Short mmCIF file of C-alpha atoms and ligand atoms in Angstrom, two decimals:
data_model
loop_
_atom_site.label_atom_id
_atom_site.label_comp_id
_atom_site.label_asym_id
_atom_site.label_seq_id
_atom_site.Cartn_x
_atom_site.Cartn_y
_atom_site.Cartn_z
CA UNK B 1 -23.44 0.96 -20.52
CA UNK B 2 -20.90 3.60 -20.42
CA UNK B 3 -21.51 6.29 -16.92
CA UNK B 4 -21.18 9.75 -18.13
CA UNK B 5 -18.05 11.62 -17.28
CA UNK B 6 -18.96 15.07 -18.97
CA UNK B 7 -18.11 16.91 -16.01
CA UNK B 8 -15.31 15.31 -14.90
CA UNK B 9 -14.06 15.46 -18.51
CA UNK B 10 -14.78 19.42 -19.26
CA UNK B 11 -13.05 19.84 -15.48
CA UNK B 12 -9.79 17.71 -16.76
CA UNK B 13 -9.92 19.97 -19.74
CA UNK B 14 -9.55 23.12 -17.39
CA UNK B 15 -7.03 21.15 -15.12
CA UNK B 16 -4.59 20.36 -17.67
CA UNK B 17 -3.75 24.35 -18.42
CA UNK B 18 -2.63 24.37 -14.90
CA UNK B 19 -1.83 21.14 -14.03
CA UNK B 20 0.90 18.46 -15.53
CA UNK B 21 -1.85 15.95 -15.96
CA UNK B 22 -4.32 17.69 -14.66
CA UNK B 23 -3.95 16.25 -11.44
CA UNK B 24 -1.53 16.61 -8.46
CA UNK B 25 0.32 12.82 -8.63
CA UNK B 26 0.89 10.92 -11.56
CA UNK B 27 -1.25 7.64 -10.65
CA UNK B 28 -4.52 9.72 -10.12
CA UNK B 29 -4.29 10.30 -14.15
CA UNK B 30 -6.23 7.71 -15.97
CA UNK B 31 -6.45 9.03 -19.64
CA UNK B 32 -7.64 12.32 -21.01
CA UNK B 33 -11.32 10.75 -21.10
CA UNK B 34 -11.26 8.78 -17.80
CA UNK B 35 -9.57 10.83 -15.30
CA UNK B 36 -12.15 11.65 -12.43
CA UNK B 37 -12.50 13.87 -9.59
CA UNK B 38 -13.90 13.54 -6.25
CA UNK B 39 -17.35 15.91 -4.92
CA UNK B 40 -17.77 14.22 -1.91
CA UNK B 41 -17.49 10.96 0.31
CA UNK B 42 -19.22 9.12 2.65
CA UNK B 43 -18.34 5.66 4.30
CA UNK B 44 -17.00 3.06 2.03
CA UNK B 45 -18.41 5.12 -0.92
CA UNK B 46 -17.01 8.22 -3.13
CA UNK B 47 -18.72 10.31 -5.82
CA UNK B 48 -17.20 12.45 -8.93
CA UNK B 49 -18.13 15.55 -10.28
CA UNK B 50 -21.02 13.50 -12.67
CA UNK B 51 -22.28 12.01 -9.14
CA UNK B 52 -21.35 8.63 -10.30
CA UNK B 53 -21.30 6.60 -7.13
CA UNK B 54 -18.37 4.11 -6.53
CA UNK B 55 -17.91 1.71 -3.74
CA UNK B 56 -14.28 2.12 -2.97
CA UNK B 57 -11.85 -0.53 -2.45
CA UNK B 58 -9.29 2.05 -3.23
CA UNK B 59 -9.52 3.85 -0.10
CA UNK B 60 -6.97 6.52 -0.99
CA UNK B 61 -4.42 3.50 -1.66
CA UNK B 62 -4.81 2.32 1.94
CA UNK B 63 -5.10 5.26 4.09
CA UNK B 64 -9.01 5.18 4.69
CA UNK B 65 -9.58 2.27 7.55
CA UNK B 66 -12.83 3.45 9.46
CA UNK B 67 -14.41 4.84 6.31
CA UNK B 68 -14.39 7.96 4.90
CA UNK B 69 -15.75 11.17 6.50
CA UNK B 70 -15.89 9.17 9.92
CA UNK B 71 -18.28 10.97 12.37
CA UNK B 72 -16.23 10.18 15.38
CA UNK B 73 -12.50 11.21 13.86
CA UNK B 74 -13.74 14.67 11.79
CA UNK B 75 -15.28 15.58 15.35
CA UNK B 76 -12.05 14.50 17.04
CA UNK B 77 -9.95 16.56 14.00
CA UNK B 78 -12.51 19.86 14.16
CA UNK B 79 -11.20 19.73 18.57
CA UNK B 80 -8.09 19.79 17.40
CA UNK B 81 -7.66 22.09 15.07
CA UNK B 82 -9.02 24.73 17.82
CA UNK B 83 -5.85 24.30 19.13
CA UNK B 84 -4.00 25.69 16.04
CA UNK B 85 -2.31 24.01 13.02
CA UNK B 86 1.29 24.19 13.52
CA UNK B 87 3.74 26.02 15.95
CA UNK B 88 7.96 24.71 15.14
CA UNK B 89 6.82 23.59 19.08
CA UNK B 90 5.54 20.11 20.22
CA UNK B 91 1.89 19.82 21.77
CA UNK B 92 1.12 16.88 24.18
CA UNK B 93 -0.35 14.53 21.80
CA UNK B 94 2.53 13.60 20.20
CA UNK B 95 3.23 11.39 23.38
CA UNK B 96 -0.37 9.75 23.99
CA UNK B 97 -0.08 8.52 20.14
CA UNK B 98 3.69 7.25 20.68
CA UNK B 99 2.49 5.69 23.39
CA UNK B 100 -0.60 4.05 21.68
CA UNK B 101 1.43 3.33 18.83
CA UNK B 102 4.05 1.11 21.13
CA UNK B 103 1.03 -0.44 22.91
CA UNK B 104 -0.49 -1.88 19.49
CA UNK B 105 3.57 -2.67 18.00
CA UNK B 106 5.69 -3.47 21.02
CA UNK B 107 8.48 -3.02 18.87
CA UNK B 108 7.78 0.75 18.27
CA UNK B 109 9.44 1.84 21.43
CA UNK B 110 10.27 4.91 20.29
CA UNK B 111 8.76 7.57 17.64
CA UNK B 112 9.08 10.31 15.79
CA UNK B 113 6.37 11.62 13.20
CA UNK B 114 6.35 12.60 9.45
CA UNK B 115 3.72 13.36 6.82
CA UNK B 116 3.87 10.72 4.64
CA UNK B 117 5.20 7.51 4.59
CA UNK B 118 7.89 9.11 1.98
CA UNK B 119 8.87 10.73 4.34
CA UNK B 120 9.12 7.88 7.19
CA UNK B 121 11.07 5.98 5.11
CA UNK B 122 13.67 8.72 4.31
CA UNK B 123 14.05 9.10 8.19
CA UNK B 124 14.12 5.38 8.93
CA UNK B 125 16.88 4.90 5.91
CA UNK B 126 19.10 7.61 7.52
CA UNK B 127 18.77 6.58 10.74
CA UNK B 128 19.93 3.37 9.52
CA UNK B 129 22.75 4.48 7.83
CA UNK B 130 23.97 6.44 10.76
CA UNK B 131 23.57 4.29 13.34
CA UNK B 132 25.31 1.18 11.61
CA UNK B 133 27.63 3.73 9.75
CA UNK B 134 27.15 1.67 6.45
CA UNK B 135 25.63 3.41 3.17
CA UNK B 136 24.19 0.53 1.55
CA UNK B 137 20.86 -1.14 1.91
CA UNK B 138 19.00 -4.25 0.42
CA UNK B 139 14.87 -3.87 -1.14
CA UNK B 140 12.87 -6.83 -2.41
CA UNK B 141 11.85 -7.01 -5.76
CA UNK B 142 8.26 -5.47 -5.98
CA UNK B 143 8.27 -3.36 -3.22
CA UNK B 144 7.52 0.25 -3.14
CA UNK B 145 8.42 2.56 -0.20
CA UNK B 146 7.75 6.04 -1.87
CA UNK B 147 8.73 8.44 -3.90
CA UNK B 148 12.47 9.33 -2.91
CA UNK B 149 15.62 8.67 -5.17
CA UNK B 150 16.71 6.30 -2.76
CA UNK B 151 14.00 3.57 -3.07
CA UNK B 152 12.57 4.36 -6.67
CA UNK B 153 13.71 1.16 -8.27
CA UNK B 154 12.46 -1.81 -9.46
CA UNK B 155 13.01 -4.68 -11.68
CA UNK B 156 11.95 -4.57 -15.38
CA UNK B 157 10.43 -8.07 -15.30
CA UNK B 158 8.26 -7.01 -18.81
CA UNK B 159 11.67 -6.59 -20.96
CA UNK B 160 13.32 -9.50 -19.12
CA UNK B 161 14.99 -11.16 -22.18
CA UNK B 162 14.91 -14.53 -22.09
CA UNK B 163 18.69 -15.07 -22.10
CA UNK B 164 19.51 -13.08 -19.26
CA UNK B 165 18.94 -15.01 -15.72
CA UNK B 166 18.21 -11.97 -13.88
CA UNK B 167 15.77 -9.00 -15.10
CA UNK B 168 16.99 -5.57 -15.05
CA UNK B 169 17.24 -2.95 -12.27
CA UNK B 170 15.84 0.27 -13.75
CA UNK B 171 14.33 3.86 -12.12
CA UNK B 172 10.79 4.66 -11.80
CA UNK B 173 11.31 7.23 -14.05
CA UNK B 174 13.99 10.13 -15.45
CA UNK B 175 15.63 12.58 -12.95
CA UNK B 176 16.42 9.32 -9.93
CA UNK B 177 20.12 9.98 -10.54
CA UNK B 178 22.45 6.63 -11.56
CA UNK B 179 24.87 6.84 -8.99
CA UNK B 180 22.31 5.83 -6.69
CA UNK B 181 22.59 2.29 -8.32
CA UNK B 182 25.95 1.63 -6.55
CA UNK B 183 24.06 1.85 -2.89
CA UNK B 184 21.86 -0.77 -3.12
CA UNK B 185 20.85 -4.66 -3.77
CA UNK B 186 17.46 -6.00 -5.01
CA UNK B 187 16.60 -9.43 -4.31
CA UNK B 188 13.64 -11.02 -4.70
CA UNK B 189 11.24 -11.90 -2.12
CA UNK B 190 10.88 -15.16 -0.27
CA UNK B 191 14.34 -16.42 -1.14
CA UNK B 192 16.38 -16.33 2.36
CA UNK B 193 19.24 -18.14 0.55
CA UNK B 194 19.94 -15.17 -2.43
CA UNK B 195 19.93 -12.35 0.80
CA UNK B 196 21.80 -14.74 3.04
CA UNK B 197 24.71 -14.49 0.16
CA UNK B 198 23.95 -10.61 -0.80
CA UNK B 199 24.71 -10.24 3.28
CA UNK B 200 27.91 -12.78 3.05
CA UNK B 201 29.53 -10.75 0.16
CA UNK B 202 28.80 -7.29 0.96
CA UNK B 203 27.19 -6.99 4.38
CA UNK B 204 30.29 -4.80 5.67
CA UNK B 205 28.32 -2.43 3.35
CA UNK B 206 25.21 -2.55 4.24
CA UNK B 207 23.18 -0.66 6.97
CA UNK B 208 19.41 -1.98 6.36
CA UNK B 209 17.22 -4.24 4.35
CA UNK B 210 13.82 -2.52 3.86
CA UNK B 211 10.94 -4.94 3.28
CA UNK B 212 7.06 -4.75 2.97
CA UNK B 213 6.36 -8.61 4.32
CA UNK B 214 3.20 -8.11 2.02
CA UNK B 215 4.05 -6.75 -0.78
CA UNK B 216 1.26 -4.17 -0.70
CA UNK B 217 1.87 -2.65 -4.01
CA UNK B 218 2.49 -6.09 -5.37
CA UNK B 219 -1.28 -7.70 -5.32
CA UNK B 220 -0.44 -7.98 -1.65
CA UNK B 221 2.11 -11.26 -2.06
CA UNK B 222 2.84 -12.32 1.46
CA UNK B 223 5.98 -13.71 2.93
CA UNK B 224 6.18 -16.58 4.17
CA UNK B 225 6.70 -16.69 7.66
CA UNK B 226 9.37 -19.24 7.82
CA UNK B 227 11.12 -16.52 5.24
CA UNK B 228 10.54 -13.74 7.84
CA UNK B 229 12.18 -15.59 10.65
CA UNK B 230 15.24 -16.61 8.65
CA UNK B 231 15.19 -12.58 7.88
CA UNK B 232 15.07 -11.74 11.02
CA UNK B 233 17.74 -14.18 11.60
CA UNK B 234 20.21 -13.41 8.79
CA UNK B 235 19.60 -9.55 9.94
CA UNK B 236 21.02 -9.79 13.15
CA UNK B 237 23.98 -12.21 12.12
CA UNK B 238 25.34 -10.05 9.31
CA UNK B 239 24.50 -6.63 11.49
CA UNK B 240 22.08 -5.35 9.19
CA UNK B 241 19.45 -3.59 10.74
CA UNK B 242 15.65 -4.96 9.71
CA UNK B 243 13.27 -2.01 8.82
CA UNK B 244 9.76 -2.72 8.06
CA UNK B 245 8.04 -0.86 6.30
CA UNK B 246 4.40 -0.98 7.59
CA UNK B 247 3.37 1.98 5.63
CA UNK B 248 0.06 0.05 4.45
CA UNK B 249 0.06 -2.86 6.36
CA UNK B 250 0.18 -0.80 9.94
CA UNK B 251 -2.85 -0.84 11.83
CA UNK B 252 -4.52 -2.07 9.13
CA UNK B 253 -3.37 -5.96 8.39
CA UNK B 254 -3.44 -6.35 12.28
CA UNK B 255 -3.42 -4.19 15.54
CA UNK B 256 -0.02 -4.62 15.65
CA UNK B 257 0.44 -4.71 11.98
CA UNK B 258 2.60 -7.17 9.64
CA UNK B 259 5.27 -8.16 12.78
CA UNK B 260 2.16 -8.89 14.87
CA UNK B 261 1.40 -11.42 11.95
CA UNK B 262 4.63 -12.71 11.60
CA UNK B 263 5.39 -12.45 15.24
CA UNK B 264 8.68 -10.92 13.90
CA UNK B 265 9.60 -7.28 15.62
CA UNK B 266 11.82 -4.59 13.45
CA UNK B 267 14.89 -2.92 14.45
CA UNK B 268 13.16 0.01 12.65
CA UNK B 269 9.73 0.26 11.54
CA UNK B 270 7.38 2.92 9.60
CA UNK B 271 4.00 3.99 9.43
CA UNK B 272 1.57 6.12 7.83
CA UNK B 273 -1.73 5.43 5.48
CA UNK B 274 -4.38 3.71 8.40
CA UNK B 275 -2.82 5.25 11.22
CA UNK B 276 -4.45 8.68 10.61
CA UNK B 277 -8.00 7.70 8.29
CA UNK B 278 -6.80 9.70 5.96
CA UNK B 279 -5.10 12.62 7.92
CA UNK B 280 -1.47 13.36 6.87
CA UNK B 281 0.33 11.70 9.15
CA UNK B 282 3.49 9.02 8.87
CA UNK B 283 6.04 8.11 11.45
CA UNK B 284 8.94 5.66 11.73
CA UNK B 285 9.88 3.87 15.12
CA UNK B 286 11.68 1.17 16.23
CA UNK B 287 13.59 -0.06 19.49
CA UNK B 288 14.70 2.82 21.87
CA UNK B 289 19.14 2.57 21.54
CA UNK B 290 18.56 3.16 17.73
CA UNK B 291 16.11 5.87 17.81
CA UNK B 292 17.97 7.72 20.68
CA UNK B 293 20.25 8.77 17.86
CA UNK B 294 17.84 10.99 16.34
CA UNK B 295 18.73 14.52 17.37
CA UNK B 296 20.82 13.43 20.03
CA UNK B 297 23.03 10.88 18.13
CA UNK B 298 23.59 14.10 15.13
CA UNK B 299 20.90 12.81 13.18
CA UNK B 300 18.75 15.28 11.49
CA UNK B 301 15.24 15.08 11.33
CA UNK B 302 11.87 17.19 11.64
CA UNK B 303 9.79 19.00 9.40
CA UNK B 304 7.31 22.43 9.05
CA UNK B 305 3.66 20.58 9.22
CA UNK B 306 5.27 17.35 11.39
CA UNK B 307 2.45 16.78 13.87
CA UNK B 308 -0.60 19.21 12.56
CA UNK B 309 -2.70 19.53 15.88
CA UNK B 310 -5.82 18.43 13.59
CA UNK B 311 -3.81 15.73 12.28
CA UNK B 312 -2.53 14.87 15.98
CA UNK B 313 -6.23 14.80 17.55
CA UNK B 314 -7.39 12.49 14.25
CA UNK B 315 -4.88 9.93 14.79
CA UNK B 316 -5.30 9.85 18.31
CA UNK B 317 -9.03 8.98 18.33
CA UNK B 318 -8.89 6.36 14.82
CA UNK B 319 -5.80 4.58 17.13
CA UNK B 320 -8.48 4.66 20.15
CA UNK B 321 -10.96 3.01 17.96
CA UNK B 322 -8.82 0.41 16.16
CA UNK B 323 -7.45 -0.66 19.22
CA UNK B 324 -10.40 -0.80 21.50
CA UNK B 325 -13.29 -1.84 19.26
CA UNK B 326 -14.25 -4.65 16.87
CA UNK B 327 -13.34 -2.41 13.72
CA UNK B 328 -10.23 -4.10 12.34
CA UNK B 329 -12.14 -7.94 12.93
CA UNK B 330 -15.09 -6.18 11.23
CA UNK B 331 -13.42 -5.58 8.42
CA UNK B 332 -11.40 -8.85 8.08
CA UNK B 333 -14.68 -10.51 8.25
CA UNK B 334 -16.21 -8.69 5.58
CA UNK B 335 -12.78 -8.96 3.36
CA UNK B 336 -13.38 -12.48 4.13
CA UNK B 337 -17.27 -12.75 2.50
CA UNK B 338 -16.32 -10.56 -0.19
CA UNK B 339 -13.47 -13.02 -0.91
CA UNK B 340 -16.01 -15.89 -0.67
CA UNK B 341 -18.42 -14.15 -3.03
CA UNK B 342 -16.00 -13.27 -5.91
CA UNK B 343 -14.83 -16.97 -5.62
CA UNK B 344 -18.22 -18.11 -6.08
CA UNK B 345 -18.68 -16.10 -9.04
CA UNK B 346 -15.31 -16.66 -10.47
CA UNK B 347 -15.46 -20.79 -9.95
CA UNK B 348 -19.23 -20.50 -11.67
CA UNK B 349 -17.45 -19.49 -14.69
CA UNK B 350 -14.66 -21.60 -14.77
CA UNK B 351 -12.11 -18.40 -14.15
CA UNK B 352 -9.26 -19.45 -11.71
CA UNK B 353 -8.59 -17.80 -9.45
CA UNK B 354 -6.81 -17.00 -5.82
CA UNK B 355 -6.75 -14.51 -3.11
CA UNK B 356 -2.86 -13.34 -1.39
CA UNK B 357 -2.86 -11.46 1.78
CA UNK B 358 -4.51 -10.65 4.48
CA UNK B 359 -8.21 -9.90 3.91
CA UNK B 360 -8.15 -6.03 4.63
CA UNK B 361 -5.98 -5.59 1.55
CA UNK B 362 -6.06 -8.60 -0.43
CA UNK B 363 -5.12 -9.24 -4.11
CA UNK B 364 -7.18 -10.69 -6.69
CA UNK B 365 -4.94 -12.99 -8.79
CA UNK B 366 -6.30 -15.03 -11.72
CA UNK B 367 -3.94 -18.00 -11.69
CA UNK B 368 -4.31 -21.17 -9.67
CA UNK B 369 -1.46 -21.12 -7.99
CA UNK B 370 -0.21 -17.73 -6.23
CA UNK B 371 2.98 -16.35 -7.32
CA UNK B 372 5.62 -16.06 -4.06
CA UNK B 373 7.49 -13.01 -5.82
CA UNK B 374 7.51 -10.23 -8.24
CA UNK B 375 9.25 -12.15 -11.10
CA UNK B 376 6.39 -14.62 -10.87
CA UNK B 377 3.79 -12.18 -10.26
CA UNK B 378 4.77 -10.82 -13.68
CA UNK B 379 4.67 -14.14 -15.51
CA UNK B 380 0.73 -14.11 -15.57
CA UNK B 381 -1.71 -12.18 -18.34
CA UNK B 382 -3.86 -9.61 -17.09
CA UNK B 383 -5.84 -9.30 -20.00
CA UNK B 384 -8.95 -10.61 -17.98
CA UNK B 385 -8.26 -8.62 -14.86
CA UNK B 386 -7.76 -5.35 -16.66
CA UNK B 387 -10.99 -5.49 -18.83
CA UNK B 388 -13.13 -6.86 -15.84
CA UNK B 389 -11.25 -3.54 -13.80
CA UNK B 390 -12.82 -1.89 -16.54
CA UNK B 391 -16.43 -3.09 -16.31
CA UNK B 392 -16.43 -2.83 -12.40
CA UNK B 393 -15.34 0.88 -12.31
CA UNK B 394 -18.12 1.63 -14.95
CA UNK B 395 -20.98 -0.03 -12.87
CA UNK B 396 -19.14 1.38 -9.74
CA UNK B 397 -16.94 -0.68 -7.89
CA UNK B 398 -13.72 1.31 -7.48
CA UNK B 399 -11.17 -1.01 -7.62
CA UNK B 400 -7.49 -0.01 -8.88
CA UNK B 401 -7.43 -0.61 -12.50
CA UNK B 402 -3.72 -1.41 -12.18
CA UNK B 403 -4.09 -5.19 -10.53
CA UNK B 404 -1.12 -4.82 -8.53
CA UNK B 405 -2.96 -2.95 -6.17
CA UNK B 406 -4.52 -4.80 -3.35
CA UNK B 407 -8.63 -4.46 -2.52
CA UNK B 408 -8.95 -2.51 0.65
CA UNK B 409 -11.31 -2.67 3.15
CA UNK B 410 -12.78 -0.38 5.76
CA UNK B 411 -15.22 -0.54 8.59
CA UNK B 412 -17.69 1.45 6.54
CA UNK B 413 -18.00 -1.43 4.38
CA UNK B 414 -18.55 -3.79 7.15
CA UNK B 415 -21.46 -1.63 8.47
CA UNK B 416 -22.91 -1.03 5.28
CA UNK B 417 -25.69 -2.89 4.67
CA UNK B 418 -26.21 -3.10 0.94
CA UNK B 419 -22.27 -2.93 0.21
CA UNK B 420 -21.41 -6.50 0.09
CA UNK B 421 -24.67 -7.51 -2.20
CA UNK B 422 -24.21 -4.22 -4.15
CA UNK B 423 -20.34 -5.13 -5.01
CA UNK B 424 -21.15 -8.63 -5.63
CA UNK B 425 -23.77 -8.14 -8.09
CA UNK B 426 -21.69 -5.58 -9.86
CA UNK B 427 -18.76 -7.93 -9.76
CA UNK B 428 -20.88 -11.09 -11.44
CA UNK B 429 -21.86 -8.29 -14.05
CA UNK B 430 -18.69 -7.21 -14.66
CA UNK B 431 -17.32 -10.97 -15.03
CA UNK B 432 -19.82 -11.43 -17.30
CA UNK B 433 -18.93 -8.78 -19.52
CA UNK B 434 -15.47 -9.65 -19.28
CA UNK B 435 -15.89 -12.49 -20.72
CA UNK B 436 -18.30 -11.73 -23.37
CA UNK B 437 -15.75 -9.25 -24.38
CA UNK B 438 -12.66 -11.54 -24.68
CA UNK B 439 -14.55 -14.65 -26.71
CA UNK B 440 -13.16 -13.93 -29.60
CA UNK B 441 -10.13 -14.53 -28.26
CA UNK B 442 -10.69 -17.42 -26.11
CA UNK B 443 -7.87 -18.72 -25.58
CA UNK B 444 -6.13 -15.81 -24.30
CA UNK B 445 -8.64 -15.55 -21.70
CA UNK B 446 -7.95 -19.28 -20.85
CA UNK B 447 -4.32 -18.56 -20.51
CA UNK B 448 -5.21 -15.76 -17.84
CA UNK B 449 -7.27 -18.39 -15.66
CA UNK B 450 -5.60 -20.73 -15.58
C1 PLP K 501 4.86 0.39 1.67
C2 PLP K 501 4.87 1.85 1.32
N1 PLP K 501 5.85 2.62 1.78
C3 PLP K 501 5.90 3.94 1.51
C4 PLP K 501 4.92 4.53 0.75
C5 PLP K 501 4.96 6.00 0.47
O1 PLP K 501 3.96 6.65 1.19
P1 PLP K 501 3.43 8.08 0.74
O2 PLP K 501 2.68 7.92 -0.52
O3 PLP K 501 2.58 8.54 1.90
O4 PLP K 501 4.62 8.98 0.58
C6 PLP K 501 3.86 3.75 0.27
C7 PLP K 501 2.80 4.35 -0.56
O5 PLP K 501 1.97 3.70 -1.13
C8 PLP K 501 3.84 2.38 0.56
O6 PLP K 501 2.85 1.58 0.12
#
């Protein structure tokens, strides 16, 4: 049965006179009769204005690692804002949260902070650029890295004509001006040999390659590691500098984040999403004769709200906790059993089915095999995925209805008794519907399994 979304259908109503969308980013709209808003949160679980109640696996697209309203962060947030909000000054904090930061990723020797990860990546890219003195930089197919001109391009693997051997590189969307398109190269990930001859032709051009090594906005496709050593490799040898971006992965796919994993350190890295719980905060780092050339070097960087005391005291404590307590094996254990469980359910019915990165923020992809990049990430049907997304979100289980979006996990979750039976039971119902739905056409569902 459908929930009700009266409310948060009269609010849209309202919101749209004021609002492009009625909402304030462009993936929070979901049609003019599902768009939602939040009344309150607690834990691993969110309500809307109707006091539907969702178990998230959204999390704020990653941001959310303890849970949501966290007792011991707010109270750590509410101490800090007594100090103030902003100043153009630095408080003391900003050093005890460098300094955690380079205990948990060696490789962060030095930092400086941002508000989003937008931003991080803006000040890693320039920092880049003026400390190799190159202009030009290399993304992977798939990636994402936020929302300026610079990195708003992807490959149109849905029009890909079948004649053409490589898809086309097209903007997010109008206004990301062309000329852009002359500073960069997109290759796909997983592929050492394509960027080893991307480096050989034009590395006299190019200052950085930016990679997610899970592609967290990509149903979470993971390098493999033998591809992030020959990066790390190739990087040094054509003097291109290696930025990470652990903007989702950071504190979140391991203490010391994706080059803990791959046991792979950055020249540059960035942060934001789980090192905060949800405070604004970003930052990018990386080893100490590179980011001595911020400020002092003539690089420009800073910012109005950079290091909000709130926002300082918040990140401070959630690092304490991450580091120091079971929290982030908590939550890979319970990414693990929820794994288990939709496999069980899945398998039952005959749906193939596999699991890609790590289990904190893991896609669901219904194929047997799992795709290794974006071009074959795009080669499956979603038909099943999208109509079960459907189903779950109506019986609340807030997962992203667009299925590159990884499942993500927080401690909450892991300490919540009835969340693991509660989603599971949901997600057999909502498999079951699924495929009720699609019988008549049967074979398309087929197609998607298998
Ligand atoms: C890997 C990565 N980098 C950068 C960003 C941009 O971060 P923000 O939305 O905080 O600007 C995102 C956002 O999802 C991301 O996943």
């Amino acid at each position: 049965m459908r929930r009700s979304l009266a409310k948060s259908n009269a609010h849209f109503q309202r919101a749209v006179q004021r609002l492009p969308l009625g909402v304030s980013s462009n993936f929070r709209y979901w049609g003019d009769d599902e768009t939602i808003y939040i009344k309150k949160s607690q834990g691993g679980r969110i309500w809307d204005l109707d006091d539907n109640e969702y178990i998230d696996y959204r999390l704020g697209y990653g941001p959310v690692i303890l849970g949501y309203c966290d007792p011991r962060v707010d109270a750590a947030a509410r101490a800090g804002q007594e100090i103030g909000p902003v100043f153009a000054l630095g408080t003391e904090r900003e050093l005890t949260v460098a300094e955690h930061i380079h205990k948990m990723v060696p490789a962060a020797e030095l930092t400086r902070f941002s508000n989003s990860g937008t931003e991080a990546v803006m000040g890693a890219l320039r920092l880049a650029r003026a400390y190799t003195g190159k202009d030009g930089y290399v993304l992977l197919e798939g990636g994402y890295h936020g929302m300026s001109d610079s990195v708003m391009w992807s490959t149109n693997v849905k029009e890909w004509p079948a004649n053409q051997p490589d898809p086309d590189i097209v903007p997010y969307g109008k206004g990301i001006p062309e000329l852009i398109r002359q500073l960069f190269w997109l290759v796909p990930l997983n592929d050492a040999g394509v960027l080893e001859e991307v480096f050989k032709r034009h590395g006299d051009s190019i200052a950085a390659l930016l990679i997610e090594p899970i592609l967290g906005n990509s149903c979470s496709i993971p390098s493999d590691p033998q591809y992030m050593r020959d990066v790390r490799e190739l990087c040094t040898k054509y003097g291109v500098l290696l930025v990470i971006d652990e903007v989702k992965t950071g504190f979140r796919a391991a203490k010391g984040g994706a080059q803990e994993m791959y046991g792979v350190p950055a020249d540059i890295c960035t942060f934001a999403k789980a090192l905060g719980n949800g405070y604004p905060i970003a930052a990018f780092s990386g080893r100490e004769e590179i980011m001595r050339q911020v400020g002092g070097g003539g690089i420009a960087h800073g910012g109005t709200y950079t290091c909000h005391a709130m926002t300082m005291a918040a990140t401070e404590k959630n690092l304490e906790i991450l580091d120091e307590t079971s929290a982030l094996d908590d939550i890979a254990a319970y990414g693990r059993r929820l794994q288990e469980g939709m496999s069980q359910i899945l398998g039952a019915r005959g749906v193939a089915h596999c699991f890609l990165g790590p289990p904190s923020m893991f896609g669901l992809f219904l194929a047997e095999n799992p795709p290794t990049n974006f071009r074959e990430w795009k080669q499956g049907d979603y038909t099943f995925y999208d109509t079960m997304a459907g189903h779950l979100i109506d019986l609340g289980v807030l997962c992203e209805p667009d299925s590159r979006e990884p499942w993500f996990i927080c401690e909450a979750h892991a300490h919540d008794e009835r969340c693991l039976t509660d989603t599971l039971e949901r997600f057999e119902t909502a498999v079951d519907a699924t495929i009720a739905e699609l019988k008549p056409g049967r074979s398309q569902t087929t197609t998607t399994a298998n």
